Tab-separated table of C-alpha atoms and ligand atoms in Angstrom:
chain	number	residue	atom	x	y	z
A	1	UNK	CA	-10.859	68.214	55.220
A	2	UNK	CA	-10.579	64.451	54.671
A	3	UNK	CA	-10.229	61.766	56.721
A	4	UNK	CA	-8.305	59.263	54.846
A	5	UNK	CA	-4.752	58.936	54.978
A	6	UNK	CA	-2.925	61.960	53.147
A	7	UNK	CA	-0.908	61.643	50.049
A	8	UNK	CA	1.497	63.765	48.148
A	9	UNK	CA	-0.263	64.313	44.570
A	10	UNK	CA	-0.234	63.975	41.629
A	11	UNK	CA	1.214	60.557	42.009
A	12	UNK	CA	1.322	58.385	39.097
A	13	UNK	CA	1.111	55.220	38.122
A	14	UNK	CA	3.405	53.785	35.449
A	15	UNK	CA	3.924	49.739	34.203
A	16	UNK	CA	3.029	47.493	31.375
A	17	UNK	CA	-0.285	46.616	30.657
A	18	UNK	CA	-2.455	44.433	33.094
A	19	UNK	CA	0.039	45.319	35.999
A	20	UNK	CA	-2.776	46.800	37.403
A	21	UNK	CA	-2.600	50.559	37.042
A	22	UNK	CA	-6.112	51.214	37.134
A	23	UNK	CA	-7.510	48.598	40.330
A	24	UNK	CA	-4.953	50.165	41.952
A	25	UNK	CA	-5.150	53.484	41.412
A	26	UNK	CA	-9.066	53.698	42.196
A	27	UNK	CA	-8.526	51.844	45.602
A	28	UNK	CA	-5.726	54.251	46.017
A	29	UNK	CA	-7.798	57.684	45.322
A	30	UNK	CA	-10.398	56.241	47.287
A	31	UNK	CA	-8.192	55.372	50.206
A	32	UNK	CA	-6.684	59.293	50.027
A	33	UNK	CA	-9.910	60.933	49.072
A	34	UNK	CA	-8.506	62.017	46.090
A	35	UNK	CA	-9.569	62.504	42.279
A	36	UNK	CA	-8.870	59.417	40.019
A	37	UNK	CA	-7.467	59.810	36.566
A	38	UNK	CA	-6.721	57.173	34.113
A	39	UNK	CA	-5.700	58.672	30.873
A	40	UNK	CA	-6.932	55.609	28.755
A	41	UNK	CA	-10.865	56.298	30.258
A	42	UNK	CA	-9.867	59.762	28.873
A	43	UNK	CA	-9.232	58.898	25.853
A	44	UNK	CA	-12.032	56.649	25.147
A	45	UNK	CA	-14.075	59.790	26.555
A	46	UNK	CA	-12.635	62.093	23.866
A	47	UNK	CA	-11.522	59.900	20.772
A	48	UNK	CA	-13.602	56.480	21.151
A	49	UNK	CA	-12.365	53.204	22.103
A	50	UNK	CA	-8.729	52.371	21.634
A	51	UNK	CA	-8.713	49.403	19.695
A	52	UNK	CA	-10.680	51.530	17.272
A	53	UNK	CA	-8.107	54.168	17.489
A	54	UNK	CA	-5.157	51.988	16.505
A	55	UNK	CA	-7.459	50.547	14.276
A	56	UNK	CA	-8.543	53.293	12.179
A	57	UNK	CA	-5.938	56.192	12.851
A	58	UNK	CA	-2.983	53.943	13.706
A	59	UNK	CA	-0.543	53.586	17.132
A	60	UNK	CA	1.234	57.198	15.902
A	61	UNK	CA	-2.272	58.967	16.030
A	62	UNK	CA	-3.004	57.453	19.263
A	63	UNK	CA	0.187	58.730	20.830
A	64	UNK	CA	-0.638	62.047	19.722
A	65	UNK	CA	-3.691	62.135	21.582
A	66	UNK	CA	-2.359	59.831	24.364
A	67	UNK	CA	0.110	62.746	24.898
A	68	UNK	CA	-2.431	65.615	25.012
A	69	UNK	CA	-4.225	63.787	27.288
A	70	UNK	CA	-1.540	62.633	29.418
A	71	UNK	CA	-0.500	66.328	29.536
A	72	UNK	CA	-3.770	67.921	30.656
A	73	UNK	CA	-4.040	65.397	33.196
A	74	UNK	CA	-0.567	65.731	35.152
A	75	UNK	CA	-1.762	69.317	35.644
A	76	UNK	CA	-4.053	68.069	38.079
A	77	UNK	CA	-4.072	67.115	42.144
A	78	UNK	CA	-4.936	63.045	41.150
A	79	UNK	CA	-3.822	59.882	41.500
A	80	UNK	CA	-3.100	59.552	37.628
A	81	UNK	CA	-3.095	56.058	35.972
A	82	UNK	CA	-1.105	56.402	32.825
A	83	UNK	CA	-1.387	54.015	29.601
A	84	UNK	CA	1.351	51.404	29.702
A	85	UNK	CA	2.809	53.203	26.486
A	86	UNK	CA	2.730	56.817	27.018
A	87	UNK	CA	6.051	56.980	28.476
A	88	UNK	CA	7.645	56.823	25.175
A	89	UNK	CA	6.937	60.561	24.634
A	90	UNK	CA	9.998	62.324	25.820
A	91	UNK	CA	7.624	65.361	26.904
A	92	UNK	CA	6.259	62.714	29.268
A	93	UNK	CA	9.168	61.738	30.330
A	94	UNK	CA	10.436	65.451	31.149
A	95	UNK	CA	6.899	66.135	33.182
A	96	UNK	CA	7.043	62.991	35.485
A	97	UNK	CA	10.628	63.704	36.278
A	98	UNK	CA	9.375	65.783	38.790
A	99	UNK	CA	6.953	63.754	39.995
A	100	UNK	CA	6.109	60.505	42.285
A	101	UNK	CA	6.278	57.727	40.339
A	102	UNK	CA	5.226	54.137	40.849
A	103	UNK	CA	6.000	51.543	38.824
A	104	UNK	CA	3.675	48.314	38.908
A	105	UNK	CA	5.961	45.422	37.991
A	106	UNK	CA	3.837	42.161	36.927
A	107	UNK	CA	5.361	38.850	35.830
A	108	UNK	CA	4.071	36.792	32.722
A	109	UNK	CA	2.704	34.508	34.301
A	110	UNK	CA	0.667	36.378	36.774
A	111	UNK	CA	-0.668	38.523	33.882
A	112	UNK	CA	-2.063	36.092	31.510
A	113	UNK	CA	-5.308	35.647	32.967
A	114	UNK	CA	-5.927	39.582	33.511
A	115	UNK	CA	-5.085	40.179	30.061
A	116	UNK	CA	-6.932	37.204	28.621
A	117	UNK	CA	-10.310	38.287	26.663
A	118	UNK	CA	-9.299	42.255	26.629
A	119	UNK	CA	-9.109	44.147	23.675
A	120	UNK	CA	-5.571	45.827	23.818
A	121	UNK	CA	-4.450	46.567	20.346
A	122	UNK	CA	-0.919	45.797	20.937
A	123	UNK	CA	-1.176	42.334	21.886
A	124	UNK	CA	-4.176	41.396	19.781
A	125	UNK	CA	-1.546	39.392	17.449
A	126	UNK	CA	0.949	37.875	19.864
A	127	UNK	CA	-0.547	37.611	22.998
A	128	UNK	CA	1.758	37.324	25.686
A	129	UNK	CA	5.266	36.587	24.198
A	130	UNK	CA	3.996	40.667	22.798
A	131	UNK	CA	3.438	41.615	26.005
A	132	UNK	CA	6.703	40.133	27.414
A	133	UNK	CA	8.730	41.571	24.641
A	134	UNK	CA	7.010	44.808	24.908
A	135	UNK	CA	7.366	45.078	28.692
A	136	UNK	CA	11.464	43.645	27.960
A	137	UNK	CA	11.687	47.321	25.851
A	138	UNK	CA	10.189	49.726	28.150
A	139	UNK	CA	11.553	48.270	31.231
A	140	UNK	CA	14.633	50.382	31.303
A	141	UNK	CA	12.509	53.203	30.658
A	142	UNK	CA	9.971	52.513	33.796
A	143	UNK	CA	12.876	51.914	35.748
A	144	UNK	CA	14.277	55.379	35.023
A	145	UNK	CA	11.588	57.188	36.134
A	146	UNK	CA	10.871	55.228	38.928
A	147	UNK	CA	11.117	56.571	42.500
A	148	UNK	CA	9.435	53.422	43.950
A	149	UNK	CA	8.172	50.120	42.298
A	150	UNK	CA	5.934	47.151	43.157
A	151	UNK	CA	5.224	43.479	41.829
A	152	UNK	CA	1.944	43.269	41.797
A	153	UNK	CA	1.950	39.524	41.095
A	154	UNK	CA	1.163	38.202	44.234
A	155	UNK	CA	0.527	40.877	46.582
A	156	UNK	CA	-3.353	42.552	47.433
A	157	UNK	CA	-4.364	45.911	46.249
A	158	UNK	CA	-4.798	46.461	50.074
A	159	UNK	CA	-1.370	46.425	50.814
A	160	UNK	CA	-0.137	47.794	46.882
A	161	UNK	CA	-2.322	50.865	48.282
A	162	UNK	CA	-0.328	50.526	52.084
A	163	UNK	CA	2.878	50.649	50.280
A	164	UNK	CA	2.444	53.473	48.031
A	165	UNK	CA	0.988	55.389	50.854
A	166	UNK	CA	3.702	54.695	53.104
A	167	UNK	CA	6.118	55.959	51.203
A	168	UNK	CA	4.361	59.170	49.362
A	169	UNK	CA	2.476	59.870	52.785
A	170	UNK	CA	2.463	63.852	53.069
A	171	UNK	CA	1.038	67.364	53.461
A	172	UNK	CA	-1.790	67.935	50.808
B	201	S3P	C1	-0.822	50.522	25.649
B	201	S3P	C2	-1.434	50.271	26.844
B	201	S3P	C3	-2.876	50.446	27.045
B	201	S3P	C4	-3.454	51.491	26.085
B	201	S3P	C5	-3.062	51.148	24.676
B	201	S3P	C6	-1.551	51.047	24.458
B	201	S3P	C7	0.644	50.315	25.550
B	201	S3P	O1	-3.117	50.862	28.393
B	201	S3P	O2	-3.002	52.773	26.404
B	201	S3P	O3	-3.695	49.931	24.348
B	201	S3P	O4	1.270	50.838	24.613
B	201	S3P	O5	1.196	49.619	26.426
B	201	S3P	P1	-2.963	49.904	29.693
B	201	S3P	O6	-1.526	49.903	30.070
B	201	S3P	O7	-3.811	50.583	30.695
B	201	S3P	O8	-3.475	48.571	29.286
């Protein structure tokens, strides 16, 4: 039986990249004592690196695997930490309907330094006016499946990780 502070799960994590899916989503598990997923560590587990994906195979490979991946892992009792992108599969769409979703809002601003030096694929021509139009596109989508959301601009991962488990507190 754990200790730490009991959360409904799966509960995932949605939002463009750098809005911090993944810091979150480990202090998170660790908070609730639960299993951490991120799908994109899964992928690189399975396929390789995803610039090397996109790369080699291009974006419509990588959502093929993104969504096999994506699928095996809402299967299981985690906090899951999806890839900004993988809600464009409708089958995605359809599975987190049911589910607790967070959406991790980020502004521009705040996310130029956390994206600055990666190796995202999608933004290595266009830098941030890519990421803004990007995140401008899928906004309406996050916002749809959305049952609670979060900018993480200015606020701690300590209290990100109070807020989700305020509200998705529960029997597990
Ligand atoms: C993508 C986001 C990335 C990764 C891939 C594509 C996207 O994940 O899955 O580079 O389409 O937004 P993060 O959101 O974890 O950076």
């Amino acid at each position: 039986m754990s200790d730490g502070p009991r959360l409904a799960l799966p509960i995932v994590l949605v939002g463009p990249m750098g809005a911090g899916k993944s810091r979150v989503g480990q202090r998170l598990a660790a908070s609730a004592d639960a299993p951490f997923v991120d799908t994109d560590t899964r992928i690189t587990e399975r396929y390789g690196p995803i610039d090397q994906i996109f790369e080699r195979e291009g974006e419509e490979y990588f959502r093929i695997v993104e969504r096999e991946v994506v699928a095996d892992a809402l299967r299981e009792e985690a906090v899951i930490s999806l890839g900004g992108g993988a809600v464009l599969h409708p089958d995605t769409r359809d599975d987190l309907a049911g589910l607790p979703v967070v959406w991790l809002k980020v502004t521009a601003e705040a996310v130029a330094p956390r994206l600055a030096g990666g190796s995202r694929p999608l933004i290595a021509e266009g830098g941030l006016a890519r990421w803004t139009a990007i995140m401008e596109e899928r906004a309406p989508v996050y916002a749809a499946l959305a049952d609670l959301e979060i900018d993480t601009s200015r606020r701690s991962v300590a209290r990100i990780v109070e807020d989700i488990t305020e509200r998705f507190g529960g029997a597990r």
